[in-house]
Short mmCIF file of C-alpha atoms in Angstrom, two decimals:
data_model
loop_
_atom_site.label_atom_id
_atom_site.label_comp_id
_atom_site.label_asym_id
_atom_site.label_seq_id
_atom_site.Cartn_x
_atom_site.Cartn_y
_atom_site.Cartn_z
CA MET O 1015 -12.91 14.65 15.58
CA VAL O 1016 -13.07 10.98 14.67
CA LYS O 1017 -16.02 9.41 12.87
CA GLN O 1018 -16.35 5.80 11.82
CA VAL O 1019 -18.86 3.56 10.12
CA GLU O 1020 -18.75 -0.09 9.12
CA ILE O 1021 -20.84 -1.15 6.13
CA VAL O 1022 -21.53 -4.37 4.26
CA LEU O 1023 -21.35 -4.18 0.49
CA PRO O 1024 -23.52 -6.58 -1.51
CA ALA O 1025 -21.78 -9.39 -3.39
CA MET O 1026 -20.11 -8.14 -6.57
CA GLY O 1027 -18.69 -10.16 -9.44
CA ARG O 1028 -15.02 -10.97 -9.66
CA GLY O 1029 -13.31 -7.81 -10.90
CA TYR O 1030 -12.76 -4.15 -10.07
CA HIS O 1031 -15.66 -1.95 -8.97
CA LEU O 1032 -15.92 1.80 -8.34
CA ILE O 1033 -17.28 2.41 -4.82
CA THR O 1034 -16.41 6.07 -4.20
CA HIS O 1035 -20.06 7.16 -4.10
CA LYS O 1036 -21.03 4.35 -1.72
CA VAL O 1037 -18.22 5.26 0.66
CA LEU O 1038 -19.22 8.93 0.65
CA GLU O 1039 -22.90 8.15 1.18
CA ALA O 1040 -22.10 5.89 4.11
CA ILE O 1041 -19.86 8.31 6.02
CA GLY O 1042 -21.84 11.53 5.48
CA GLU O 1043 -20.42 14.91 6.44
CA LEU O 1044 -16.62 15.23 6.43
CA PRO O 1045 -14.40 17.44 8.62
CA ARG O 1046 -12.86 20.52 7.01
CA THR O 1047 -9.33 19.07 6.93
CA GLY O 1048 -8.22 15.53 7.58
CA ILE O 1049 -7.86 11.99 6.29
CA MET O 1050 -10.31 9.28 5.31
CA ASN O 1051 -9.15 5.69 5.77
CA VAL O 1052 -11.11 2.93 4.06
CA PHE O 1053 -10.27 -0.62 5.15
CA ILE O 1054 -11.58 -3.98 3.86
CA LYS O 1055 -11.91 -6.76 6.45
CA HIS O 1056 -10.98 -9.61 4.10
CA THR O 1057 -7.86 -11.36 2.87
CA SER O 1058 -9.09 -12.24 -0.62
CA ALA O 1059 -10.23 -8.79 -1.75
CA GLY O 1060 -8.52 -5.40 -1.89
CA LEU O 1061 -8.95 -1.65 -2.12
CA THR O 1062 -7.05 0.71 -4.38
CA ILE O 1063 -7.43 4.01 -6.20
CA ASN O 1064 -7.40 4.25 -9.97
CA GLU O 1065 -9.06 5.66 -13.10
CA ASN O 1066 -12.74 6.47 -12.54
CA ALA O 1067 -13.83 7.01 -16.15
CA ASP O 1068 -13.06 4.48 -18.89
CA PRO O 1069 -14.19 0.99 -17.77
CA SER O 1070 -11.56 -0.63 -20.03
CA VAL O 1071 -9.00 0.20 -17.34
CA ARG O 1072 -10.86 -2.04 -14.88
CA THR O 1073 -11.14 -4.81 -17.50
CA ASP O 1074 -7.40 -4.66 -18.11
CA PHE O 1075 -6.72 -4.80 -14.35
CA GLU O 1076 -8.64 -8.07 -14.21
CA THR O 1077 -6.86 -9.58 -17.23
CA PHE O 1078 -3.37 -8.50 -16.23
CA MET O 1079 -3.57 -9.37 -12.54
CA ASN O 1080 -4.83 -12.87 -13.46
CA ASP O 1081 -1.73 -13.34 -15.60
CA LEU O 1082 0.55 -11.88 -12.90
CA VAL O 1083 -0.77 -14.28 -10.24
CA PRO O 1084 -1.99 -17.30 -12.23
CA GLU O 1085 -4.44 -19.82 -10.79
CA ASP O 1086 -2.49 -22.68 -12.34
CA TYR O 1087 0.80 -21.67 -10.67
CA PRO O 1088 2.19 -25.14 -9.98
CA HIS O 1089 3.80 -24.51 -6.59
CA PHE O 1090 0.79 -23.41 -4.52
CA THR O 1091 0.14 -25.67 -1.53
CA HIS O 1092 -2.85 -23.74 -0.08
CA THR O 1093 -5.40 -25.12 -2.55
CA LEU O 1094 -8.23 -26.57 -0.45
CA GLU O 1095 -10.50 -23.55 -0.92
CA GLY O 1096 -10.27 -23.58 -4.71
CA SER O 1097 -7.82 -22.45 -7.36
CA ASP O 1098 -8.90 -18.80 -7.03
CA ASP O 1099 -8.15 -18.64 -3.30
CA MET O 1100 -4.35 -18.42 -2.99
CA PRO O 1101 -4.09 -16.01 -5.96
CA ALA O 1102 -6.71 -13.86 -4.17
CA HIS O 1103 -4.57 -13.75 -1.00
CA LEU O 1104 -1.52 -12.66 -2.99
CA LYS O 1105 -3.36 -10.03 -5.00
CA SER O 1106 -4.81 -8.69 -1.76
CA SER O 1107 -1.34 -7.99 -0.35
CA ILE O 1108 0.06 -6.74 -3.68
CA ILE O 1109 -2.82 -4.27 -4.22
CA GLY O 1110 -3.46 -3.53 -0.53
CA GLN O 1111 -6.36 -3.59 1.88
CA SER O 1112 -6.76 0.06 2.74
CA VAL O 1113 -6.54 3.51 1.21
CA SER O 1114 -5.92 6.81 3.00
CA ILE O 1115 -7.19 9.90 1.20
CA PRO O 1116 -6.85 13.57 2.21
CA ILE O 1117 -9.94 15.61 3.06
CA THR O 1118 -9.82 19.30 2.11
CA GLU O 1119 -12.63 21.83 2.62
CA HIS O 1120 -15.03 19.05 3.67
CA ARG O 1121 -14.44 17.03 0.49
CA LEU O 1122 -12.28 14.07 -0.53
CA ASN O 1123 -9.27 15.63 -2.24
CA LEU O 1124 -8.96 13.07 -5.03
CA GLY O 1125 -7.51 13.89 -8.43
CA THR O 1126 -9.93 14.42 -11.31
CA TRP O 1127 -9.57 10.86 -12.57
CA GLN O 1128 -9.27 9.04 -9.25
CA GLY O 1129 -11.90 6.75 -7.77
CA ILE O 1130 -11.88 4.06 -5.08
CA TYR O 1131 -11.90 0.48 -6.40
CA LEU O 1132 -13.16 -2.53 -4.52
CA CYS O 1133 -11.12 -5.39 -5.99
CA GLU O 1134 -13.01 -8.68 -5.78
CA PHE O 1135 -10.48 -11.44 -6.33
CA ARG O 1136 -12.72 -14.47 -5.62
CA ASN O 1137 -15.22 -16.02 -8.04
CA HIS O 1138 -17.87 -15.99 -5.31
CA GLY O 1139 -16.57 -13.64 -2.65
CA GLY O 1140 -19.99 -12.81 -1.23
CA ARG O 1141 -20.71 -9.69 0.79
CA ARG O 1142 -17.72 -7.60 1.87
CA LYS O 1143 -17.31 -5.56 5.06
CA ILE O 1144 -15.50 -2.24 4.94
CA VAL O 1145 -14.72 0.23 7.72
CA ILE O 1146 -14.57 3.93 6.92
CA THR O 1147 -12.77 6.15 9.44
CA VAL O 1148 -12.37 9.92 9.09
CA TYR O 1149 -10.40 12.14 11.41
CA GLY O 1150 -9.51 15.79 11.29
CA GLU O 1151 -10.90 19.09 12.42
CA MET W 21 -5.14 11.30 21.68
CA VAL W 22 -1.97 10.10 20.03
CA LYS W 23 0.14 7.28 21.39
CA GLN W 24 3.30 5.87 19.89
CA VAL W 25 5.88 3.23 20.64
CA GLU W 26 8.92 2.03 18.74
CA ILE W 27 9.99 -1.58 19.25
CA VAL W 28 12.76 -3.82 17.98
CA LEU W 29 11.71 -7.28 16.83
CA PRO W 30 14.25 -10.10 17.15
CA ALA W 31 15.75 -11.49 13.92
CA MET W 32 13.32 -13.77 12.11
CA GLY W 33 14.01 -16.13 9.22
CA ARG W 34 13.33 -15.15 5.64
CA GLY W 35 9.58 -15.45 5.15
CA TYR W 36 6.24 -14.17 6.45
CA HIS W 37 5.56 -13.96 10.18
CA LEU W 38 2.41 -13.15 12.14
CA ILE W 39 3.12 -10.28 14.56
CA THR W 40 -0.38 -9.09 15.51
CA HIS W 41 -0.02 -10.17 19.14
CA LYS W 42 3.40 -8.52 19.49
CA VAL W 43 2.05 -5.25 18.12
CA LEU W 44 -0.91 -5.29 20.51
CA GLU W 45 1.26 -6.16 23.49
CA ALA W 46 3.64 -3.31 22.71
CA ILE W 47 1.06 -0.56 22.33
CA GLY W 48 -1.25 -1.49 25.20
CA GLU W 49 -4.63 0.18 25.67
CA LEU W 50 -6.30 1.51 22.53
CA PRO W 51 -8.64 4.51 22.14
CA ARG W 52 -12.34 3.80 21.65
CA THR W 53 -12.36 4.84 17.98
CA GLY W 54 -9.40 5.54 15.72
CA ILE W 55 -6.61 4.17 13.57
CA MET W 56 -3.46 2.17 14.27
CA ASN W 57 -0.55 2.70 11.90
CA VAL W 58 2.30 0.20 11.96
CA PHE W 59 5.45 1.20 10.07
CA ILE W 60 8.67 -0.73 9.42
CA LYS W 61 11.88 1.34 9.30
CA HIS W 62 13.61 -0.77 6.64
CA THR W 63 13.77 -0.98 2.85
CA SER W 64 14.27 -4.74 2.57
CA ALA W 65 11.33 -5.90 4.68
CA GLY W 66 7.61 -5.17 4.57
CA LEU W 67 4.32 -5.22 6.44
CA THR W 68 0.99 -6.46 5.15
CA ILE W 69 -2.25 -8.03 6.34
CA ASN W 70 -3.29 -11.53 5.34
CA GLU W 71 -4.63 -14.90 6.48
CA ASN W 72 -3.90 -15.60 10.16
CA ALA W 73 -4.76 -19.30 10.30
CA ASP W 74 -3.36 -21.79 7.80
CA PRO W 75 0.46 -21.44 7.65
CA SER W 76 0.47 -22.77 4.07
CA VAL W 77 -0.62 -19.30 2.95
CA ARG W 78 2.60 -17.85 4.33
CA THR W 79 4.66 -20.60 2.68
CA ASP W 80 3.02 -19.86 -0.68
CA PHE W 81 3.71 -16.13 -0.25
CA GLU W 82 7.41 -16.93 0.08
CA THR W 83 7.46 -19.26 -2.94
CA PHE W 84 5.41 -17.04 -5.23
CA MET W 85 7.08 -13.74 -4.38
CA ASN W 86 10.50 -15.31 -5.00
CA ASP W 87 9.34 -16.28 -8.49
CA LEU W 88 7.76 -12.86 -9.08
CA VAL W 89 10.99 -11.02 -8.18
CA PRO W 90 13.74 -13.55 -8.96
CA GLU W 91 17.22 -13.26 -7.49
CA ASP W 92 18.76 -14.27 -10.80
CA TYR W 93 17.01 -11.50 -12.75
CA PRO W 94 19.79 -10.66 -15.19
CA HIS W 95 19.38 -6.86 -15.36
CA PHE W 96 19.92 -5.88 -11.72
CA THR W 97 22.85 -3.51 -11.26
CA HIS W 98 22.51 -3.05 -7.46
CA THR W 99 24.17 -6.35 -6.54
CA LEU W 100 26.96 -5.47 -4.09
CA GLU W 101 24.96 -6.46 -0.99
CA GLY W 102 24.07 -9.94 -2.30
CA SER W 103 21.59 -11.48 -4.69
CA ASP W 104 18.76 -11.22 -2.14
CA ASP W 105 19.14 -7.46 -1.67
CA MET W 106 17.62 -5.84 -4.75
CA PRO W 107 14.69 -8.32 -4.82
CA ALA W 108 14.10 -7.38 -1.17
CA HIS W 109 13.91 -3.67 -2.06
CA LEU W 110 11.38 -4.37 -4.81
CA LYS W 111 9.23 -6.67 -2.68
CA SER W 112 9.25 -4.02 0.04
CA SER W 113 7.64 -1.46 -2.28
CA ILE W 114 5.28 -3.98 -3.90
CA ILE W 115 3.99 -5.26 -0.54
CA GLY W 116 4.34 -1.99 1.36
CA GLN W 117 5.99 -0.73 4.53
CA SER W 118 3.02 0.23 6.63
CA VAL W 119 -0.52 -0.83 7.45
CA SER W 120 -3.35 1.33 8.79
CA ILE W 121 -6.06 -0.53 10.67
CA PRO W 122 -9.30 0.83 12.19
CA ILE W 123 -9.82 0.73 15.96
CA THR W 124 -13.40 0.18 17.13
CA GLU W 125 -14.57 -0.11 20.76
CA HIS W 126 -10.93 -0.19 21.98
CA ARG W 127 -10.02 -3.14 19.73
CA LEU W 128 -8.34 -3.57 16.33
CA ASN W 129 -11.22 -4.00 13.89
CA LEU W 130 -9.63 -6.71 11.77
CA GLY W 131 -11.64 -9.33 9.90
CA THR W 132 -11.86 -12.80 11.40
CA TRP W 133 -9.04 -14.15 9.25
CA GLN W 134 -6.77 -11.10 9.17
CA GLY W 135 -3.42 -10.83 10.88
CA ILE W 136 -0.41 -8.52 10.51
CA TYR W 137 2.54 -10.07 8.66
CA LEU W 138 6.15 -8.99 9.03
CA CYS W 139 7.66 -9.89 5.65
CA GLU W 140 11.38 -10.63 5.98
CA PHE W 141 12.83 -10.49 2.48
CA ARG W 142 16.53 -10.87 3.36
CA ASN W 143 18.32 -14.11 4.17
CA HIS W 144 19.87 -12.48 7.25
CA GLY W 145 17.83 -9.35 7.88
CA GLY W 146 18.63 -9.14 11.57
CA ARG W 147 16.52 -7.24 14.07
CA ARG W 148 13.77 -5.01 12.64
CA LYS W 149 12.46 -1.73 14.04
CA ILE W 150 8.76 -0.93 13.84
CA VAL W 151 6.85 2.14 14.98
CA ILE W 152 3.26 1.75 16.18
CA THR W 153 1.14 4.90 16.26
CA VAL W 154 -2.49 5.04 17.38
CA TYR W 155 -4.71 8.08 17.28
CA GLY W 156 -8.37 8.57 17.99
CA GLU W 157 -10.61 9.40 20.90
CA MET B 1392 -3.67 19.44 15.30
CA VAL B 1393 -4.10 18.88 11.57
CA LYS B 1394 -2.01 20.64 8.95
CA GLN B 1395 -2.22 20.22 5.23
CA VAL B 1396 -0.61 21.59 2.11
CA GLU B 1397 -1.05 20.78 -1.56
CA ILE B 1398 1.93 21.32 -3.84
CA VAL B 1399 2.68 20.90 -7.52
CA LEU B 1400 5.94 19.19 -8.38
CA PRO B 1401 7.63 20.12 -11.66
CA ALA B 1402 7.64 17.51 -14.45
CA MET B 1403 10.21 14.79 -13.82
CA GLY B 1404 11.48 12.14 -16.23
CA ARG B 1405 10.05 8.64 -16.22
CA GLY B 1406 11.59 6.84 -13.26
CA TYR B 1407 11.94 7.00 -9.48
CA HIS B 1408 12.80 10.28 -7.74
CA LEU B 1409 13.64 11.08 -4.12
CA ILE B 1410 11.31 13.84 -2.86
CA THR B 1411 11.73 13.60 0.93
CA HIS B 1412 13.36 17.02 1.20
CA LYS B 1413 10.68 18.68 -0.97
CA VAL B 1414 7.92 17.21 1.16
CA LEU B 1415 9.55 18.41 4.38
CA GLU B 1416 10.19 21.88 2.99
CA ALA B 1417 6.57 22.21 1.90
CA ILE B 1418 4.95 21.18 5.18
CA GLY B 1419 7.26 23.01 7.60
CA GLU B 1420 7.07 22.41 11.34
CA LEU B 1421 5.80 19.01 12.46
CA PRO B 1422 3.87 18.08 15.62
CA ARG B 1423 5.76 16.27 18.38
CA THR B 1424 4.02 12.92 17.76
CA GLY B 1425 1.83 11.89 14.88
CA ILE B 1426 1.58 10.73 11.29
CA MET B 1427 2.39 12.33 7.94
CA ASN B 1428 0.32 11.17 4.98
CA VAL B 1429 1.57 12.00 1.49
CA PHE B 1430 -0.90 11.41 -1.35
CA ILE B 1431 -0.47 11.76 -5.14
CA LYS B 1432 -3.55 12.91 -7.07
CA HIS B 1433 -2.84 10.85 -10.19
CA THR B 1434 -3.53 7.36 -11.50
CA SER B 1435 -0.37 6.95 -13.58
CA ALA B 1436 2.22 7.81 -10.92
CA GLY B 1437 2.88 6.48 -7.44
CA LEU B 1438 4.54 7.08 -4.08
CA THR B 1439 6.61 4.63 -2.10
CA ILE B 1440 9.47 4.48 0.39
CA ASN B 1441 12.79 2.90 -0.46
CA GLU B 1442 16.58 3.20 -0.37
CA ASN B 1443 17.74 6.82 -0.25
CA ALA B 1444 21.43 6.37 -1.00
CA ASP B 1445 22.64 4.32 -3.98
CA PRO B 1446 20.88 5.52 -7.16
CA SER B 1447 21.32 2.06 -8.75
CA VAL B 1448 18.33 0.93 -6.67
CA ARG B 1449 16.12 3.45 -8.46
CA THR B 1450 17.52 2.38 -11.85
CA ASP B 1451 16.73 -1.25 -11.08
CA PHE B 1452 13.19 -0.31 -9.99
CA GLU B 1453 12.63 1.22 -13.44
CA THR B 1454 14.07 -1.79 -15.30
CA PHE B 1455 12.33 -4.43 -13.26
CA MET B 1456 8.89 -2.79 -13.08
CA ASN B 1457 8.94 -2.32 -16.87
CA ASP B 1458 9.49 -6.06 -17.25
CA LEU B 1459 6.83 -6.88 -14.62
CA VAL B 1460 4.19 -4.76 -16.40
CA PRO B 1461 5.30 -4.74 -20.05
CA GLU B 1462 4.08 -2.13 -22.53
CA ASP B 1463 3.71 -4.78 -25.23
CA TYR B 1464 1.42 -6.98 -23.10
CA PRO B 1465 -0.89 -8.25 -25.85
CA HIS B 1466 -4.20 -8.22 -23.95
CA PHE B 1467 -4.49 -4.54 -22.98
CA THR B 1468 -7.61 -2.89 -24.40
CA HIS B 1469 -7.09 0.57 -22.83
CA THR B 1470 -4.50 1.73 -25.37
CA LEU B 1471 -5.79 5.05 -26.74
CA GLU B 1472 -3.52 7.16 -24.54
CA GLY B 1473 -0.33 5.37 -25.60
CA SER B 1474 1.46 2.14 -24.76
CA ASP B 1475 2.83 3.57 -21.49
CA ASP B 1476 -0.62 4.44 -20.11
CA MET B 1477 -2.19 1.17 -19.00
CA PRO B 1478 1.10 -0.12 -17.53
CA ALA B 1479 1.26 3.18 -15.59
CA HIS B 1480 -2.22 2.59 -14.12
CA LEU B 1481 -1.25 -0.91 -13.01
CA LYS B 1482 2.08 0.13 -11.51
CA SER B 1483 0.28 2.91 -9.65
CA SER B 1484 -1.96 0.40 -7.86
CA ILE B 1485 0.83 -2.14 -7.32
CA ILE B 1486 3.19 0.45 -5.79
CA GLY B 1487 0.50 2.62 -4.21
CA GLN B 1488 -0.54 6.26 -4.20
CA SER B 1489 0.14 7.28 -0.64
CA VAL B 1490 2.56 6.72 2.21
CA SER B 1491 1.92 7.17 5.93
CA ILE B 1492 5.01 7.84 8.03
CA PRO B 1493 5.29 8.25 11.82
CA ILE B 1494 6.40 11.56 13.31
CA THR B 1495 8.46 11.37 16.51
CA GLU B 1496 9.90 14.34 18.41
CA HIS B 1497 8.92 16.72 15.59
CA ARG B 1498 10.76 14.69 12.93
CA LEU B 1499 9.81 12.06 10.34
CA ASN B 1500 10.73 8.76 11.96
CA LEU B 1501 12.15 7.11 8.85
CA GLY B 1502 14.84 4.44 8.96
CA THR B 1503 18.39 5.47 8.13
CA TRP B 1504 18.11 4.32 4.53
CA GLN B 1505 14.52 5.29 3.81
CA GLY B 1506 13.41 8.09 1.52
CA ILE B 1507 10.13 8.97 -0.22
CA TYR B 1508 10.05 8.14 -3.95
CA LEU B 1509 7.84 9.81 -6.50
CA CYS B 1510 7.38 7.12 -9.14
CA GLU B 1511 6.75 8.64 -12.56
CA PHE B 1512 5.35 5.88 -14.75
CA ARG B 1513 4.51 7.96 -17.86
CA ASN B 1514 6.96 9.08 -20.53
CA HIS B 1515 5.59 12.62 -20.32
CA GLY B 1516 3.62 12.75 -17.07
CA GLY B 1517 3.94 16.49 -16.64
CA ARG B 1518 3.54 18.26 -13.31
CA ARG B 1519 2.24 16.17 -10.41
CA LYS B 1520 0.05 17.31 -7.51
CA ILE B 1521 0.64 15.91 -4.05
CA VAL B 1522 -1.21 16.56 -0.79
CA ILE B 1523 0.71 16.41 2.49
CA THR B 1524 -1.34 16.00 5.66
CA VAL B 1525 0.10 15.81 9.17
CA TYR B 1526 -1.85 15.18 12.34
CA GLY B 1527 -0.80 14.64 15.89
CA GLU B 1528 -0.11 16.64 18.99
#
């Protein structure tokens, strides 16, 4: 079976946000065994999996990734949409735009400390569209 | 249904190249609902999704990634195949070697500005093999 | 068909380890055509695909990634679990926590030089759980 839903997430602040519960609510019942793919339809945001408990991890992601891909990098030429735009494109490809997670016994088979992050790389990214696809049997 | 094709892309210059149309041409008709996985069979090239319009984004990818993983990094030991080889391996794992994209109503469900990039990290990478797999119903 | 197995890998040293053969042993027979997803249930380790021959590539991964995400980065706030913890979280999202590989004629369709790496980012990460899911027909 294949099941798919596209949802629009409300605008979130620049940073890293846990969305596991929103993804699960949106897709509903899962097959016994399979894969869930979550895909973000934007080039200045990302999806990844990381620590779901201590929020200091998400704060440090924001600080470190801003240093790794600095807005004042002097050689950017794609600057018309603001100084946060080209860094957002790069972070999006470094972090990735989809995650694929196993489904086992009708549940996401994440590790104890794993959650899905929506990574908002723009200052004012607005609403974000994601597509959730599950397949299995 | 599962459908798969392996194609060989002609040698492209070092840099980031839009290949969405080539991928779609190669695979042909898509299922109504599902996933397309595109995989590159090399360790010194990559695949990602990013901005499909302004080519300055692709130029800035090349400039920035070369600074992030510099060819003159003094601690590389794997140097026999040239100064562009070990940086290419690292970029390949940082950017990734496959993308998984939802299929909706027989079409790739990409965002308006998203396209598939082949990332050629070698100076003379030659032809590159990719495998396109779609599954769904 | 969908087939899935979860395995526990013994503790490995900090660094990059080829696990292709262990993954194949664990999952057994593959469908004729499809995809294999391998997923690691941890936020301080990763999975990627890279060069399967010369071990100097894996050494250089360890050296370079430690410089890219340094343990003495002065702005980390998530430091209670040791100086190797927050860098491990970041590397995990930069490198990724799953790989999806095409299956062709009952075999993994990897390139000649490609192998699956388990990336152990902690000094004492302990045993690691991975989930292998194959689907196809």
